[in-house]
Coordinates of C-alpha atoms and ligand atoms in Angstrom, one line a residue:
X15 CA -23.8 24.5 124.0
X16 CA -21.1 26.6 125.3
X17 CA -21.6 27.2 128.4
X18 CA -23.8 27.7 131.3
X19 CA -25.5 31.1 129.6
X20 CA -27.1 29.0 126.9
X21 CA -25.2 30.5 123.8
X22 CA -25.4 27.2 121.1
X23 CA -23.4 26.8 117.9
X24 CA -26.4 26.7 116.1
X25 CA -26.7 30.4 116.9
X26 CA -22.6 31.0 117.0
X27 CA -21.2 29.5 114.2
X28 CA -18.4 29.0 115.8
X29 CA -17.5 26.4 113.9
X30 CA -18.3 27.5 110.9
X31 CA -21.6 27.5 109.2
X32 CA -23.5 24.4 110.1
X33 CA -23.8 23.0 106.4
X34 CA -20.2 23.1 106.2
X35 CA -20.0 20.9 108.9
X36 CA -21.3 18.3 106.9
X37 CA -18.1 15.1 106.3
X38 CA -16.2 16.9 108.4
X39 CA -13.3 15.3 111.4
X40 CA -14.2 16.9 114.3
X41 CA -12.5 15.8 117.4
X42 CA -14.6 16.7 120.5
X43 CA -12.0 17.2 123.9
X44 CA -12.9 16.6 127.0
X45 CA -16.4 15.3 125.9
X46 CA -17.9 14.2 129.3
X47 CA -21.2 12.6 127.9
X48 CA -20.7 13.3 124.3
X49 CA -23.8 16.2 123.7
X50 CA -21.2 18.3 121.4
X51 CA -20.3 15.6 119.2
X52 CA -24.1 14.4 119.2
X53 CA -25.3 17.1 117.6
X54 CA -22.1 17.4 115.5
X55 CA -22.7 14.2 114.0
X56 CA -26.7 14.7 113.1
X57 CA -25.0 17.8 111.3
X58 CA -23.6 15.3 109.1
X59 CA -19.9 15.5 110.5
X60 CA -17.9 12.8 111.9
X61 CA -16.8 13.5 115.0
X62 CA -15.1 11.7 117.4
X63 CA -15.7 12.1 121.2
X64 CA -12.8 11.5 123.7
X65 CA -12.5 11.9 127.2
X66 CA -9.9 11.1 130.4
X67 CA -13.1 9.6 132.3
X68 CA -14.0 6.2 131.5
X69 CA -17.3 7.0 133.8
X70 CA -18.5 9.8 131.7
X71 CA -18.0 7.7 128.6
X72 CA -20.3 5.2 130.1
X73 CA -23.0 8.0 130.2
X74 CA -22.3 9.2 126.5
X75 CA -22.8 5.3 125.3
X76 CA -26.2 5.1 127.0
X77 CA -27.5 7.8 125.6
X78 CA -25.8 6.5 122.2
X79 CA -24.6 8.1 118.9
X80 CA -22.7 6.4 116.0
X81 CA -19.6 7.6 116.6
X82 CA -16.1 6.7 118.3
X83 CA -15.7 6.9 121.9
X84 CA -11.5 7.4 123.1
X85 CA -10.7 7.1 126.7
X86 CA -7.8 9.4 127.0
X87 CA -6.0 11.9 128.1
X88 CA -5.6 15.5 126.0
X89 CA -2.2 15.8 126.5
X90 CA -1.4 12.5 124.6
X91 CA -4.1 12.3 121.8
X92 CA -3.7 8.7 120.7
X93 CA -4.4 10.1 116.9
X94 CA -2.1 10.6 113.8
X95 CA -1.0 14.1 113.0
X96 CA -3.6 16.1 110.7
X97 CA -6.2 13.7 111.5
X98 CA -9.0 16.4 112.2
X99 CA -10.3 19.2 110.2
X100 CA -11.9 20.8 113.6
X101 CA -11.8 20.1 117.3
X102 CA -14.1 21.3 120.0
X103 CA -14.3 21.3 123.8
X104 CA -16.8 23.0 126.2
X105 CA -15.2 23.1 129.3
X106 CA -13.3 20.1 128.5
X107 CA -9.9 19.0 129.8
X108 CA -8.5 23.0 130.0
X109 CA -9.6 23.9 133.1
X110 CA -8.3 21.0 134.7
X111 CA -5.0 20.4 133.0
X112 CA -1.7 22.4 134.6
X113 CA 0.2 22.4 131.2
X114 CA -2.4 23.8 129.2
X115 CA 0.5 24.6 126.2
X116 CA 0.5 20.4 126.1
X117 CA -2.9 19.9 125.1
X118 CA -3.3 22.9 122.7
X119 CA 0.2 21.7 121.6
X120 CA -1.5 18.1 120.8
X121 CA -4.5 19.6 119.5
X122 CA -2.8 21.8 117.1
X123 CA -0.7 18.4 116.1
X124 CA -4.0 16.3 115.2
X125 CA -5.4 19.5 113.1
X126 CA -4.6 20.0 109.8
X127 CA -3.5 23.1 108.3
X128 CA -5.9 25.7 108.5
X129 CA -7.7 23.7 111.2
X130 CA -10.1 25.6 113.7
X131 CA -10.3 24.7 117.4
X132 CA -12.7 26.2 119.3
X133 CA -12.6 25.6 123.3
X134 CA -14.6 27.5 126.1
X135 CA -13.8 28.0 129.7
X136 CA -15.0 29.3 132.8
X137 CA -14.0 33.5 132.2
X138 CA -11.2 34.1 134.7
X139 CA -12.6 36.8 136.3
X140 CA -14.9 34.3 138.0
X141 CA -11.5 33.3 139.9
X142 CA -11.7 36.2 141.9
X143 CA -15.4 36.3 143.0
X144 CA -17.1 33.1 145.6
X145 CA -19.0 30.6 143.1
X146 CA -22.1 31.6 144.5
X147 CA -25.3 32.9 142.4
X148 CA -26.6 35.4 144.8
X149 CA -25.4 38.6 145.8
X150 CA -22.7 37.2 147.8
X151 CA -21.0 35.8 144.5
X152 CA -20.7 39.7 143.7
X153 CA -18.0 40.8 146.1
X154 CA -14.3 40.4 145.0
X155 CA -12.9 37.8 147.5
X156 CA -9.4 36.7 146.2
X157 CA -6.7 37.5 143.7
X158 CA -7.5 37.3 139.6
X159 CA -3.6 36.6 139.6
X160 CA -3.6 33.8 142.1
X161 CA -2.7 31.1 140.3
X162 CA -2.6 28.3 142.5
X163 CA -5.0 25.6 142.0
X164 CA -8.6 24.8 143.5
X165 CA -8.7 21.3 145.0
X166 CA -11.0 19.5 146.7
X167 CA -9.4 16.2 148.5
X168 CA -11.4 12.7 149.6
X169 CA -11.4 11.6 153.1
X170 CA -7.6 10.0 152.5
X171 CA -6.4 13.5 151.4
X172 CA -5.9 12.7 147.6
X173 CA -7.6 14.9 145.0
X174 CA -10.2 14.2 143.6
X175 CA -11.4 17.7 142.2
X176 CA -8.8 20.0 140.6
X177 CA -9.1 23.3 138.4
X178 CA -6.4 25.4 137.4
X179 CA -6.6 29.3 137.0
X180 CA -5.3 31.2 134.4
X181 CA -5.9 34.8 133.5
X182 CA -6.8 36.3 130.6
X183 CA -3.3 37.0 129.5
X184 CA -2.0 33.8 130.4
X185 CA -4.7 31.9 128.3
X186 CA -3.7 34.2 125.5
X187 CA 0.0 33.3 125.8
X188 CA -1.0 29.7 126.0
X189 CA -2.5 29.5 122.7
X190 CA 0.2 31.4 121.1
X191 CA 2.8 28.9 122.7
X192 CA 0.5 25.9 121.8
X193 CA 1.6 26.7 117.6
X194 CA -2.3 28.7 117.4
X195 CA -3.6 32.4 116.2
X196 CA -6.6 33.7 118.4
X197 CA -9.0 34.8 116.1
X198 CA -11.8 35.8 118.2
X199 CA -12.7 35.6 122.0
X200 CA -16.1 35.1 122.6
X201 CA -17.8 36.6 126.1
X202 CA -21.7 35.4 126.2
X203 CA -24.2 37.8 128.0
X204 CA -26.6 36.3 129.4
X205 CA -29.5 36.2 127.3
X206 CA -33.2 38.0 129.0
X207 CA -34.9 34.5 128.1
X208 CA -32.3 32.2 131.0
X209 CA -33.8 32.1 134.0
X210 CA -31.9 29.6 135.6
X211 CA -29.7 28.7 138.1
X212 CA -27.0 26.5 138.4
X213 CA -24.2 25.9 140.7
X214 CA -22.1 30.1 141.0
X215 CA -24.2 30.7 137.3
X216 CA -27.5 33.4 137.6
X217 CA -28.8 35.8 135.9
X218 CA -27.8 38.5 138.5
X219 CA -24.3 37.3 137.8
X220 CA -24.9 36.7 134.4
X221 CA -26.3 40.6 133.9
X222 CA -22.7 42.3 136.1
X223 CA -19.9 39.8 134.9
X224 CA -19.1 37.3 132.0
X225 CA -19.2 33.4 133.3
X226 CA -17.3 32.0 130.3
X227 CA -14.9 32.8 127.7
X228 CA -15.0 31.2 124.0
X229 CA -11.7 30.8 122.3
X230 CA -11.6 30.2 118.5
X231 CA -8.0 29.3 117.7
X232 CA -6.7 28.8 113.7
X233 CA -3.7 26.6 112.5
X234 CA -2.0 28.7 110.4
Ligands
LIG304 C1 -17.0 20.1 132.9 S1 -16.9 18.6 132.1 C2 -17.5 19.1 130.4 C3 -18.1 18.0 129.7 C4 -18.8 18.3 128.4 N1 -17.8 18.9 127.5 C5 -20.0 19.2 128.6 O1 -20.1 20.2 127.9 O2 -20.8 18.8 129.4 C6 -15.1 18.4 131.8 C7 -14.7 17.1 131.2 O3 -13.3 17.1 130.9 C8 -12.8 15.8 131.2 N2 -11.3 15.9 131.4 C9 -10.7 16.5 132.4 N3 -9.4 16.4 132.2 C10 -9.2 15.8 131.1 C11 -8.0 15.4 130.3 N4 -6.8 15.7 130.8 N5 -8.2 14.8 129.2 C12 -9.4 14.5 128.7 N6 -10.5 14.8 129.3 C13 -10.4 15.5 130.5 C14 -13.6 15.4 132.4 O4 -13.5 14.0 132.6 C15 -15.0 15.9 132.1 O5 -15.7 14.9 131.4

């Protein structure tokens, strides 16, 4: 799934087409409990799930899968170079990283040649609306090109929640800088048949503005 609207790469073929899938490295970024790299592997590929949070990792072993689990960080991928023939990441490790150009840098260093990474975020135009489902999330209430960061601090004033903005341009830059060619940038509507809500994600949102943006990056 790649985001909140409910678009699946059984439906996107973001990937590729799933039967190609099949043998296949795939390194999954920023995996939280693993569900991409699930249904990656029961496509027959071999993917390998890896994320910063030893917690979430926890979850995606209890819910199990025969695959590898890596605690680390996306900006120093403990993996040889040309180790992968894909990577993924929905809403992994992008948002939350201020040198963005490091991880697609690292990414683009696991891939091999002609290697597809595919990696969605929230849309950036969300940045400059109130995460709020209702009509008040509808109203403009800060800058699209404010860039400094969201953070949300514990009682001892250290962070504990961080996301970092970047506009459409700048993510566009970033992939270029990280070695990659942007060959498509995907915008889900939201589909008649989601009726849910969720956190600033609703359909009345989902009908005006786009919630997430897909990025399908090659290695040339
Ligand atoms: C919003 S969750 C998405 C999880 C999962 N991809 C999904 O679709 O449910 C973001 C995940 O990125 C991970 N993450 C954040 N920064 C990271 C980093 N620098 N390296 C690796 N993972 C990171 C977090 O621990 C979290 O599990």
């Amino acid at each position: 799934m790649w985001g909140p609207e409910g678009l699946d790469e059984v439906e996107a073929e973001l990937l590729g087409p799933p039967e190609d899938l099949k043998g296949r490295a795939v390194l999954e970024i920023g995996a939280g409990a693993a569900q991409c790299a699930r249904w990656l592997a029961a496509q027959g590929a071999r993917p390998v799930a890896l994320d910063l949070s030893h917690r979430q990792l926890q979850h995606a072993l209890r819910i199990g899968g025969a695959f590898p689990l890596v605690c680390a960080d996306a900006g120093a991928l403990p993996f040889a170079d040309g180790s992968f023939d894909l990577a993924c990441s929905a809403y992994g490790a992008l948002p939350f990283v201020a040198d963005p150009v490091l991880v697609l840098k690292e990414v683009r260093r696991v891939l091999r040649p002609g290697g597809r990474f595919v990696f969605s975020v929230t849309h950036p135009i969300r940045w400059a609306f109130p995460d709020e489902p209702g009509p008040e999330g509808l109203s403009v209430s800060s800058s699209y090109f404010d860039r400094t960061p969201y953070v949300e601090q514990d009682d001892e004033g250290r962070a504990v929640y961080v996301e970092h903005h970047r506009t459409l341009g700048d993510r566009v830059r970033d992939i270029v800088a990280g070695g990659f060619r942007l060959v498509d940038l995907v915008e889900p509507e939201w589909p008649a048949w989601n009726s849910s809500e969720w956190g600033g994600w609703s359909p009345l949102r989902g009908n005006l503005i786009p919630g997430t943006a897909v990025f399908v990056c090659e290695r040339d």
